[in-house]
Amino acid sequence: MKKAILAAIPLMLAGAAMPVACTHTQAQDATPATTTPAPGRFIAQDDFVRAAESTVNGVVSVKSFASPNRRQGVQQGGNYFDDPFFEFFFGSPRGRGGNRRGYDNGGAEREQPQQQQIGLGSGVIISADGYIVTNNHVIADAERLEVTLNDNRNFEATVIGSDPTTDLALIRIDAPADLHVIPMGNSEDLRLGEWVLAVGNPFGFTSTVTSGIVSAKARNISTTTGTPSAGGIEAYIQTDAAVNRGNSGGALVNLRGELVGINTAIYSQTGTYAGCSFAIPTSIVQKVTADLQKYGTVQRAYLGIRFVELSPELISEKKIKGVTTGIYVAEVEDRSAAMETGLKPGDVIVAIDSYPVRSTAEMQEVITRYSPGDNIEISFFRDGERLSRKTTLRNSRGTVDISRRDDVSALGATFEKVDEETCRRLLIKSGVRVREADPDGRFYKAGIRKGFIILSINNIRIASEKQITDIYESLRQGSDRDKVMFITGILPSGRSAYFAVPLAD
């Protein structure tokens, strides 16, 4: 029997939606007030109707546009749409034929437009002044974003900030103050088996509402698929509400009409809905969006340990006593909150403050709530005895300082593409030359001077300035403690040279 192929798949629809002949009913301006189902009362159809009507106007369509040449070289930076794995499930963004130059329905070649729609996702209005939360993979690689409200009004959107680690992004539109805001709920209050609604734009069908139940909480997909997720933190709400391509960034709401999650991925054999859908809980969404709005980047706290989930095999091997679930501390990092606390390899963490941590997903979700400088209490087992100690969380640099949004200008350099004649002379395929290097910039301080030709950064071949920007932003927003650009290239003299450009403040 042939082995089934399973994957966790992001839900953004690549390319423009296919035109479909259908009638469209304009959404009503007024939305009925929500009614909270009484505990223990039978849930009636009206509860679903009220929840749907009170939230559908708070979910928007997010279209992303980019120039054709913008996408060249982005594949190595994490573009889903040029990935063969993505195309296996979704097909080519421009049709099954896979032709990337663009053809009309008759097969005749047509001139490429200045910009093309490269994706379609969803977003959720979280404030009356135009802030919208969506997935990072919905807005990644876009030169322009267009938001369409449920009443068909269109607005250009500005990216306030994005966080690849949680796959969340905050964008904003300049719109009148009559925007419909979905109130923020508490994902911690969700119970297994509770009814929820998914609201979004699957396959471009706007204002689509589906229902399901909460199947699991704090779910880690990678441990099941064996492949890493698009983001770095996984603590999803799993539901069986039907979501598909185009649902990315849409709302998961409870029957009170409160936002409890942002729909992000599915687990499927075919690339379409198969009963397992995943949403980022509001416990993470609230922290990330608040940081992006205030600082432009997430204030991410670190405990400073390397760990694994406790398992029966590990309990037997390490002769662990007094506990059967928790986080096993494998290593304590230098200059970390864990070292300050006195944690040691072999300890088993079972709770942080009042939150239990029985799995990697629960550990990630709890730590994501905090910022550097926050005080926490860690409960752990050591030699069969339960202990509790307090500590102050730090950032990836081992301090409690506020991180500020940084951009590629901090490198202190301007660039130009190496011309074909120079490439032939130096026997190279491509490269980017440093046109100027500011003595106060990171490049100059690392030893890079005017005229240096960059061939690769962190083993990624460089052919455009855009690639340098993408790599820089990816490193700055990533969760790794060591943020370094390892650069290989050619000096003006023709000799090969290698530089390390640290990006940590």
Short mmCIF file of C-alpha atoms in Angstrom, two decimals:
data_model
loop_
_atom_site.label_atom_id
_atom_site.label_comp_id
_atom_site.label_asym_id
_atom_site.label_seq_id
_atom_site.Cartn_x
_atom_site.Cartn_y
_atom_site.Cartn_z
CA MET A 1 0.00 0.00 0.00
CA LYS A 2 1.39 3.34 -0.99
CA LYS A 3 2.20 5.55 1.97
CA ALA A 4 0.00 8.66 2.24
CA ILE A 5 1.67 12.04 2.04
CA LEU A 6 0.66 14.29 4.92
CA ALA A 7 1.60 17.90 5.47
CA ALA A 8 0.74 20.99 7.42
CA ILE A 9 -0.10 23.53 4.75
CA PRO A 10 -0.46 27.33 4.96
CA LEU A 11 -3.84 28.57 3.84
CA MET A 12 -3.07 31.51 1.57
CA LEU A 13 -4.52 31.19 -1.92
CA ALA A 14 -1.79 31.74 -4.52
CA GLY A 15 -2.72 34.03 -7.37
CA ALA A 16 -6.06 35.64 -8.04
CA ALA A 17 -9.23 33.69 -7.40
CA MET A 18 -10.88 32.01 -10.40
CA PRO A 19 -14.01 33.82 -11.56
CA VAL A 20 -17.21 32.00 -10.57
CA ALA A 21 -20.73 32.76 -11.72
CA CYS A 22 -22.74 33.38 -8.58
CA THR A 23 -24.96 35.92 -6.92
CA HIS A 24 -23.57 38.07 -4.13
CA THR A 25 -25.69 39.34 -1.25
CA GLN A 26 -24.53 42.63 0.19
CA ALA A 27 -23.83 42.40 3.92
CA GLN A 28 -26.19 44.35 6.15
CA ASP A 29 -24.76 47.42 7.85
CA ALA A 30 -26.35 46.63 11.19
CA THR A 31 -25.28 43.51 13.05
CA PRO A 32 -27.36 41.98 15.82
CA ALA A 33 -25.98 42.06 19.33
CA THR A 34 -24.47 38.81 20.51
CA THR A 35 -26.13 36.72 23.14
CA THR A 36 -24.00 34.55 25.37
CA PRO A 37 -25.31 30.97 25.55
CA ALA A 38 -26.04 30.22 29.19
CA PRO A 39 -23.85 27.51 30.75
CA GLY A 40 -25.58 24.15 30.55
CA ARG A 41 -28.25 25.41 28.12
CA PHE A 42 -28.89 23.56 24.89
CA ILE A 43 -27.12 25.37 22.04
CA ALA A 44 -29.68 26.33 19.41
CA GLN A 45 -29.31 27.30 15.76
CA ASP A 46 -29.81 30.94 16.71
CA ASP A 47 -26.53 30.86 18.63
CA PHE A 48 -24.66 30.04 15.42
CA VAL A 49 -26.62 32.65 13.47
CA ARG A 50 -25.92 35.41 15.98
CA ALA A 51 -22.21 34.55 16.18
CA ALA A 52 -21.88 34.50 12.38
CA GLU A 53 -23.79 37.75 11.83
CA SER A 54 -21.83 39.54 14.53
CA THR A 55 -18.41 38.59 13.13
CA VAL A 56 -18.66 38.29 9.34
CA ASN A 57 -18.26 42.07 8.85
CA GLY A 58 -15.08 42.06 10.93
CA VAL A 59 -13.22 39.73 8.54
CA VAL A 60 -11.60 41.18 5.43
CA SER A 61 -10.00 39.94 2.23
CA VAL A 62 -6.26 40.65 1.91
CA LYS A 63 -4.77 40.62 -1.60
CA SER A 64 -1.01 40.83 -2.10
CA PHE A 65 0.67 42.19 -5.22
CA ALA A 66 4.27 42.18 -6.45
CA SER A 67 6.24 42.82 -9.61
CA PRO A 68 7.24 39.69 -11.53
CA ASN A 69 10.96 40.32 -11.02
CA ARG A 70 10.40 40.78 -7.28
CA ARG A 71 9.81 37.06 -6.94
CA GLN A 72 13.11 36.08 -8.54
CA GLY A 73 15.48 34.91 -5.85
CA VAL A 74 12.85 34.99 -3.11
CA GLN A 75 12.42 31.24 -3.28
CA GLN A 76 15.47 30.72 -1.11
CA GLY A 77 14.07 33.22 1.37
CA GLY A 78 10.98 31.15 2.05
CA ASN A 79 8.45 31.91 -0.72
CA TYR A 80 5.75 29.23 -0.58
CA PHE A 81 4.62 29.75 -4.17
CA ASP A 82 7.87 28.81 -5.91
CA ASP A 83 8.31 25.75 -3.72
CA PRO A 84 7.72 22.44 -5.58
CA PHE A 85 6.20 21.01 -2.39
CA PHE A 86 3.64 23.86 -2.39
CA GLU A 87 2.84 23.31 -6.07
CA PHE A 88 2.36 19.56 -5.48
CA PHE A 89 -0.60 20.37 -3.27
CA PHE A 90 -1.86 23.68 -4.67
CA GLY A 91 -0.77 23.69 -8.32
CA SER A 92 0.95 26.60 -10.03
CA PRO A 93 -0.35 30.05 -9.00
CA ARG A 94 -1.10 30.65 -12.67
CA GLY A 95 -2.64 27.32 -13.55
CA ARG A 96 -1.81 23.66 -13.86
CA GLY A 97 0.33 24.27 -16.89
CA GLY A 98 2.94 25.73 -14.58
CA ASN A 99 3.92 28.45 -17.04
CA ARG A 100 5.33 31.35 -15.02
CA ARG A 101 5.50 33.92 -17.78
CA GLY A 102 1.75 34.46 -17.97
CA TYR A 103 -0.62 33.39 -20.75
CA ASP A 104 -4.21 34.26 -21.50
CA ASN A 105 -6.94 31.63 -21.78
CA GLY A 106 -6.17 31.10 -25.43
CA GLY A 107 -2.55 30.30 -24.76
CA ALA A 108 -1.22 33.45 -26.41
CA GLU A 109 1.62 35.17 -24.61
CA ARG A 110 0.64 38.48 -23.10
CA GLU A 111 2.68 41.33 -21.69
CA GLN A 112 3.39 41.11 -17.97
CA PRO A 113 1.71 43.82 -15.89
CA GLN A 114 3.71 46.08 -13.60
CA GLN A 115 2.40 44.16 -10.61
CA GLN A 116 0.62 40.83 -10.27
CA GLN A 117 -1.60 39.47 -7.56
CA ILE A 118 0.49 36.79 -5.87
CA GLY A 119 -1.83 35.76 -3.09
CA LEU A 120 -5.17 36.06 -1.38
CA GLY A 121 -5.83 35.61 2.31
CA SER A 122 -7.98 36.94 5.11
CA GLY A 123 -7.59 39.35 8.01
CA VAL A 124 -9.44 40.33 11.17
CA ILE A 125 -10.24 43.91 12.21
CA ILE A 126 -9.13 44.30 15.83
CA SER A 127 -9.53 48.07 16.33
CA ALA A 128 -11.81 50.82 15.05
CA ASP A 129 -8.82 52.84 13.81
CA GLY A 130 -7.98 50.28 11.14
CA TYR A 131 -5.60 47.73 12.65
CA ILE A 132 -5.95 44.27 11.11
CA VAL A 133 -4.25 41.04 12.14
CA THR A 134 -3.39 38.41 9.54
CA ASN A 135 -0.73 35.76 8.88
CA ASN A 136 2.83 36.70 8.06
CA HIS A 137 2.78 34.34 5.07
CA VAL A 138 -0.19 36.30 3.66
CA ILE A 139 1.79 39.56 3.40
CA ALA A 140 5.30 38.16 2.87
CA ASP A 141 6.98 39.24 -0.40
CA ALA A 142 4.18 41.71 -1.20
CA GLU A 143 4.99 45.14 -2.62
CA ARG A 144 1.39 46.27 -2.21
CA LEU A 145 -1.52 45.10 -0.10
CA GLU A 146 -5.18 45.66 -0.85
CA VAL A 147 -7.88 45.09 1.77
CA THR A 148 -11.52 44.57 0.82
CA LEU A 149 -14.18 44.89 3.50
CA ASN A 150 -17.31 42.79 3.60
CA ASP A 151 -19.27 45.72 2.11
CA ASN A 152 -16.88 45.76 -0.91
CA ARG A 153 -14.97 48.90 0.07
CA ASN A 154 -11.29 48.73 -0.92
CA PHE A 155 -8.31 50.21 0.92
CA GLU A 156 -4.54 50.15 0.51
CA ALA A 157 -2.90 48.63 3.59
CA THR A 158 0.38 49.43 5.33
CA VAL A 159 2.44 46.80 7.12
CA ILE A 160 2.97 47.84 10.74
CA GLY A 161 5.07 44.83 11.59
CA SER A 162 5.38 41.08 11.10
CA ASP A 163 6.67 38.13 13.09
CA PRO A 164 7.69 35.00 11.14
CA THR A 165 8.27 33.13 14.40
CA THR A 166 4.54 33.09 15.17
CA ASP A 167 3.43 33.63 11.54
CA LEU A 168 1.50 36.78 12.51
CA ALA A 169 1.43 40.23 10.94
CA LEU A 170 -0.22 43.54 11.79
CA ILE A 171 -1.40 45.79 8.97
CA ARG A 172 -3.45 49.00 8.95
CA ILE A 173 -5.91 50.74 6.65
CA ASP A 174 -6.92 54.40 6.67
CA ALA A 175 -10.69 54.01 6.81
CA PRO A 176 -13.68 55.76 8.38
CA ALA A 177 -14.47 55.00 12.01
CA ASP A 178 -17.37 52.68 11.14
CA LEU A 179 -15.20 49.57 10.97
CA HIS A 180 -16.69 46.46 12.57
CA VAL A 181 -14.36 45.18 15.30
CA ILE A 182 -14.45 41.58 16.48
CA PRO A 183 -13.97 41.61 20.27
CA MET A 184 -10.95 39.73 21.58
CA GLY A 185 -11.77 36.56 23.51
CA ASN A 186 -9.65 34.42 25.79
CA SER A 187 -8.43 31.26 24.08
CA GLU A 188 -7.52 29.84 27.50
CA ASP A 189 -11.24 29.54 28.25
CA LEU A 190 -11.85 27.23 25.29
CA ARG A 191 -12.85 23.69 26.18
CA LEU A 192 -12.48 20.52 24.16
CA GLY A 193 -15.69 19.88 22.25
CA GLU A 194 -16.75 23.55 22.33
CA TRP A 195 -18.36 24.85 19.14
CA VAL A 196 -16.41 27.43 17.11
CA LEU A 197 -16.87 29.18 13.76
CA ALA A 198 -14.21 29.82 11.09
CA VAL A 199 -14.75 33.01 9.06
CA GLY A 200 -12.68 33.80 5.97
CA ASN A 201 -12.34 33.73 2.20
CA PRO A 202 -11.66 30.14 1.09
CA PHE A 203 -10.82 29.94 -2.63
CA GLY A 204 -11.79 33.62 -2.87
CA PHE A 205 -15.38 33.04 -1.71
CA THR A 206 -15.76 36.03 0.59
CA SER A 207 -17.60 36.03 3.92
CA THR A 208 -17.63 32.25 4.27
CA VAL A 209 -18.59 30.82 7.66
CA THR A 210 -18.03 27.20 8.68
CA SER A 211 -18.47 25.47 12.03
CA GLY A 212 -16.73 22.80 14.05
CA ILE A 213 -15.56 21.91 17.52
CA VAL A 214 -12.32 22.41 19.39
CA SER A 215 -10.47 19.14 18.80
CA ALA A 216 -7.32 19.93 20.80
CA LYS A 217 -5.38 22.79 22.35
CA ALA A 218 -1.65 23.56 22.37
CA ARG A 219 -1.13 21.31 19.35
CA ASN A 220 2.34 21.03 17.80
CA ILE A 221 2.11 20.08 14.10
CA SER A 222 5.78 19.43 13.41
CA THR A 223 5.98 16.55 15.85
CA THR A 224 3.35 14.77 13.76
CA THR A 225 4.40 15.76 10.24
CA GLY A 226 8.13 15.47 10.87
CA THR A 227 8.65 18.73 8.97
CA PRO A 228 9.21 22.24 10.38
CA SER A 229 6.39 24.76 10.24
CA ALA A 230 6.51 28.14 8.51
CA GLY A 231 6.89 29.79 11.88
CA GLY A 232 8.97 28.81 14.88
CA ILE A 233 6.34 28.70 17.63
CA GLU A 234 3.59 26.10 17.46
CA ALA A 235 0.80 26.00 20.03
CA TYR A 236 -2.26 25.76 17.81
CA ILE A 237 -5.94 25.33 18.51
CA GLN A 238 -7.00 22.29 16.48
CA THR A 239 -10.58 22.23 15.16
CA ASP A 240 -12.62 20.33 12.58
CA ALA A 241 -14.13 23.52 11.13
CA ALA A 242 -13.72 23.42 7.35
CA VAL A 243 -10.98 25.81 6.22
CA ASN A 244 -9.13 25.87 2.89
CA ARG A 245 -6.83 28.01 0.78
CA GLY A 246 -7.71 31.66 1.32
CA ASN A 247 -8.70 31.16 4.97
CA SER A 248 -5.23 32.19 6.16
CA GLY A 249 -5.49 35.09 8.59
CA GLY A 250 -9.23 34.63 9.07
CA ALA A 251 -11.11 34.49 12.36
CA LEU A 252 -11.84 31.58 14.65
CA VAL A 253 -14.64 32.73 16.95
CA ASN A 254 -16.67 31.20 19.76
CA LEU A 255 -20.47 31.28 19.91
CA ARG A 256 -20.29 34.57 21.79
CA GLY A 257 -18.79 36.15 18.69
CA GLU A 258 -15.37 36.62 20.31
CA LEU A 259 -12.08 36.10 18.49
CA VAL A 260 -10.27 33.09 19.95
CA GLY A 261 -7.78 32.35 17.15
CA ILE A 262 -6.35 33.20 13.71
CA ASN A 263 -6.77 30.38 11.18
CA THR A 264 -3.38 29.43 9.79
CA ALA A 265 -2.90 25.87 8.51
CA ILE A 266 -4.49 22.54 7.68
CA TYR A 267 -3.26 18.97 7.92
CA SER A 268 -4.15 17.11 4.76
CA GLN A 269 -3.28 14.36 2.29
CA THR A 270 -4.50 16.41 -0.66
CA GLY A 271 -3.96 20.09 0.17
CA THR A 272 -7.66 20.67 0.87
CA TYR A 273 -9.75 20.34 4.02
CA ALA A 274 -9.55 16.91 5.65
CA GLY A 275 -10.89 17.52 9.13
CA CYS A 276 -7.83 19.00 10.85
CA SER A 277 -7.53 22.79 10.94
CA PHE A 278 -5.22 24.88 13.06
CA ALA A 279 -5.45 28.41 14.49
CA ILE A 280 -3.04 30.59 16.47
CA PRO A 281 -4.66 31.24 19.88
CA THR A 282 -5.45 34.77 21.04
CA SER A 283 -3.13 34.24 24.02
CA ILE A 284 -0.33 34.62 21.46
CA VAL A 285 -2.12 36.98 19.05
CA GLN A 286 -2.74 39.66 21.69
CA LYS A 287 0.90 39.77 22.84
CA VAL A 288 2.37 39.79 19.34
CA THR A 289 0.03 42.44 17.89
CA ALA A 290 0.45 44.71 20.92
CA ASP A 291 4.24 44.56 20.56
CA LEU A 292 4.12 45.12 16.79
CA GLN A 293 1.89 48.15 17.26
CA LYS A 294 4.02 49.67 20.02
CA TYR A 295 7.56 48.71 19.01
CA GLY A 296 7.38 47.40 15.45
CA THR A 297 8.91 44.13 16.61
CA VAL A 298 8.06 41.47 19.19
CA GLN A 299 9.59 41.72 22.66
CA ARG A 300 10.39 38.04 22.95
CA ALA A 301 11.38 36.55 26.29
CA TYR A 302 13.71 33.57 26.71
CA LEU A 303 14.10 31.19 29.61
CA GLY A 304 17.40 29.92 28.23
CA ILE A 305 17.15 26.15 28.20
CA ARG A 306 17.33 23.34 25.68
CA PHE A 307 14.66 20.81 26.48
CA VAL A 308 12.60 17.80 25.42
CA GLU A 309 9.17 16.59 26.43
CA LEU A 310 9.09 13.98 29.13
CA SER A 311 8.34 10.48 27.79
CA PRO A 312 8.09 7.01 29.32
CA GLU A 313 11.41 6.11 27.69
CA LEU A 314 13.13 9.20 29.11
CA ILE A 315 11.65 8.59 32.57
CA SER A 316 13.06 5.06 32.52
CA GLU A 317 16.44 6.09 31.12
CA LYS A 318 17.00 9.00 33.55
CA LYS A 319 15.23 7.33 36.49
CA ILE A 320 12.99 10.35 36.99
CA LYS A 321 10.79 10.28 40.08
CA GLY A 322 7.63 12.10 41.16
CA VAL A 323 6.41 13.26 37.75
CA THR A 324 5.22 11.72 34.47
CA THR A 325 4.64 14.82 32.29
CA GLY A 326 6.63 18.00 31.86
CA ILE A 327 9.64 19.62 30.22
CA TYR A 328 12.98 17.89 30.74
CA VAL A 329 15.88 20.34 30.94
CA ALA A 330 18.69 19.01 28.76
CA GLU A 331 20.97 22.08 28.88
CA VAL A 332 21.05 25.48 30.58
CA GLU A 333 22.42 28.36 28.48
CA ASP A 334 24.87 30.96 29.72
CA ARG A 335 23.64 34.44 30.73
CA SER A 336 20.07 33.20 30.90
CA ALA A 337 17.14 33.43 33.30
CA ALA A 338 17.36 29.67 33.78
CA MET A 339 20.96 29.90 34.95
CA GLU A 340 20.10 32.77 37.28
CA THR A 341 17.28 30.65 38.73
CA GLY A 342 19.58 27.73 39.38
CA LEU A 343 17.92 25.28 36.99
CA LYS A 344 20.09 22.28 36.19
CA PRO A 345 20.12 19.61 33.48
CA GLY A 346 17.80 16.82 34.63
CA ASP A 347 15.22 19.11 36.19
CA VAL A 348 11.62 18.69 34.97
CA ILE A 349 9.59 21.89 34.63
CA VAL A 350 5.87 21.36 35.25
CA ALA A 351 4.49 24.93 35.48
CA ILE A 352 5.29 28.58 34.90
CA ASP A 353 3.29 30.79 37.21
CA SER A 354 -0.17 29.16 37.16
CA TYR A 355 0.17 27.70 33.67
CA PRO A 356 0.97 23.97 33.32
CA VAL A 357 3.69 23.06 30.80
CA ARG A 358 3.32 19.41 29.84
CA SER A 359 4.50 19.71 26.23
CA THR A 360 6.67 21.77 23.90
CA ALA A 361 3.59 23.57 22.57
CA GLU A 362 2.40 24.53 26.06
CA MET A 363 5.90 25.72 26.97
CA GLN A 364 6.10 27.90 23.87
CA GLU A 365 2.62 29.33 24.36
CA VAL A 366 3.30 30.26 27.99
CA ILE A 367 6.68 31.90 27.37
CA THR A 368 5.26 33.84 24.40
CA ARG A 369 2.94 35.66 26.83
CA TYR A 370 5.88 37.36 28.54
CA SER A 371 8.39 40.09 27.71
CA PRO A 372 12.01 40.53 28.82
CA GLY A 373 11.99 41.95 32.32
CA ASP A 374 8.85 40.07 33.43
CA ASN A 375 9.11 38.10 36.65
CA ILE A 376 7.90 34.50 36.68
CA GLU A 377 7.79 31.58 39.08
CA ILE A 378 9.03 28.23 37.79
CA SER A 379 7.79 25.00 39.34
CA PHE A 380 9.96 21.95 38.69
CA PHE A 381 10.92 18.53 40.00
CA ARG A 382 14.45 17.62 41.04
CA ASP A 383 15.24 14.18 42.45
CA GLY A 384 11.55 13.54 43.06
CA GLU A 385 11.02 16.78 45.02
CA ARG A 386 8.83 19.64 43.75
CA LEU A 387 10.52 23.05 43.96
CA SER A 388 9.53 26.61 43.01
CA ARG A 389 11.84 29.51 42.22
CA LYS A 390 11.39 33.01 40.84
CA THR A 391 13.38 34.61 38.05
CA THR A 392 13.38 37.51 35.60
CA LEU A 393 13.09 36.64 31.92
CA ARG A 394 15.61 38.08 29.44
CA ASN A 395 15.87 38.61 25.69
CA SER A 396 18.05 36.69 23.25
CA ARG A 397 21.00 38.97 24.09
CA GLY A 398 20.79 38.14 27.79
CA THR A 399 19.43 41.57 28.79
CA VAL A 400 16.04 43.07 29.63
CA ASP A 401 16.39 45.97 27.16
CA ILE A 402 13.59 46.88 24.76
CA SER A 403 14.21 45.75 21.18
CA ARG A 404 13.47 48.30 18.48
CA ARG A 405 12.54 47.65 14.90
CA ASP A 406 15.62 47.73 12.73
CA ASP A 407 15.92 47.87 8.95
CA VAL A 408 18.56 47.10 6.39
CA SER A 409 19.85 50.70 6.52
CA ALA A 410 21.67 49.69 9.71
CA LEU A 411 24.10 47.79 7.48
CA GLY A 412 25.33 51.19 6.35
CA ALA A 413 25.83 50.22 2.72
CA THR A 414 24.34 50.77 -0.71
CA PHE A 415 24.47 48.11 -3.41
CA GLU A 416 24.45 47.59 -7.15
CA LYS A 417 24.08 44.46 -9.25
CA VAL A 418 27.28 43.23 -10.87
CA ASP A 419 27.10 43.67 -14.66
CA GLU A 420 27.45 40.75 -17.09
CA GLU A 421 30.89 41.80 -18.32
CA THR A 422 32.29 41.75 -14.77
CA CYS A 423 30.67 38.38 -14.15
CA ARG A 424 32.36 36.93 -17.24
CA ARG A 425 35.72 38.42 -16.26
CA LEU A 426 35.54 37.05 -12.71
CA LEU A 427 33.94 33.75 -13.81
CA ILE A 428 30.95 34.18 -11.51
CA LYS A 429 27.24 33.66 -12.21
CA SER A 430 26.01 36.69 -10.30
CA GLY A 431 26.83 39.06 -7.47
CA VAL A 432 26.04 42.35 -5.76
CA ARG A 433 28.70 45.05 -5.35
CA VAL A 434 28.98 47.33 -2.33
CA ARG A 435 28.70 50.80 -3.85
CA GLU A 436 29.26 52.74 -0.61
CA ALA A 437 30.04 51.72 2.98
CA ASP A 438 29.30 54.09 5.85
CA PRO A 439 31.97 54.00 8.61
CA ASP A 440 29.14 53.89 11.18
CA GLY A 441 27.43 50.92 9.54
CA ARG A 442 27.63 47.24 10.39
CA PHE A 443 29.34 46.32 7.10
CA TYR A 444 32.20 48.78 7.56
CA LYS A 445 32.74 47.76 11.18
CA ALA A 446 32.99 44.13 10.02
CA GLY A 447 35.70 45.07 7.51
CA ILE A 448 33.66 45.32 4.29
CA ARG A 449 34.60 48.23 2.06
CA LYS A 450 33.44 49.88 -1.16
CA GLY A 451 33.85 47.64 -4.21
CA PHE A 452 33.48 44.32 -2.39
CA ILE A 453 31.35 41.88 -4.40
CA ILE A 454 28.97 39.76 -2.34
CA LEU A 455 28.52 36.24 -3.72
CA SER A 456 26.62 34.54 -0.89
CA ILE A 457 25.19 35.20 2.56
CA ASN A 458 24.67 32.29 4.94
CA ASN A 459 25.14 29.90 2.00
CA ILE A 460 22.41 31.60 -0.07
CA ARG A 461 23.57 32.76 -3.50
CA ILE A 462 23.09 36.53 -3.89
CA ALA A 463 21.92 38.04 -7.17
CA SER A 464 19.99 41.13 -6.05
CA GLU A 465 19.82 43.76 -3.32
CA LYS A 466 16.35 42.46 -2.42
CA GLN A 467 17.87 39.15 -1.33
CA ILE A 468 20.19 40.98 1.09
CA THR A 469 17.18 42.77 2.58
CA ASP A 470 15.19 39.53 2.88
CA ILE A 471 18.02 37.70 4.64
CA TYR A 472 18.64 40.64 6.97
CA GLU A 473 14.98 40.91 7.97
CA SER A 474 14.66 37.15 8.41
CA LEU A 475 17.65 37.05 10.74
CA ARG A 476 16.53 40.08 12.74
CA GLN A 477 13.04 38.70 13.26
CA GLY A 478 14.13 35.13 13.91
CA SER A 479 14.33 33.47 17.30
CA ASP A 480 17.99 32.42 17.15
CA ARG A 481 20.22 33.89 19.83
CA ASP A 482 23.14 34.35 17.39
CA LYS A 483 22.17 36.66 14.53
CA VAL A 484 25.07 36.79 12.08
CA MET A 485 25.45 37.31 8.34
CA PHE A 486 28.30 35.10 7.08
CA ILE A 487 29.35 36.70 3.80
CA THR A 488 31.59 35.34 1.06
CA GLY A 489 32.74 37.43 -1.86
CA ILE A 490 35.52 39.00 -3.89
CA LEU A 491 37.67 42.00 -2.97
CA PRO A 492 38.44 44.69 -5.58
CA SER A 493 41.88 43.07 -5.90
CA GLY A 494 40.24 39.84 -7.07
CA ARG A 495 40.99 37.83 -3.94
CA SER A 496 38.26 35.87 -2.18
CA ALA A 497 37.27 37.12 1.26
CA TYR A 498 34.97 36.13 4.09
CA PHE A 499 33.28 38.34 6.68
CA ALA A 500 30.96 37.86 9.66
CA VAL A 501 28.52 40.71 10.29
CA PRO A 502 26.87 40.45 13.72
CA LEU A 503 23.34 41.85 13.87
CA ALA A 504 22.71 41.67 17.62
CA ASP A 505 22.56 45.05 19.31
#
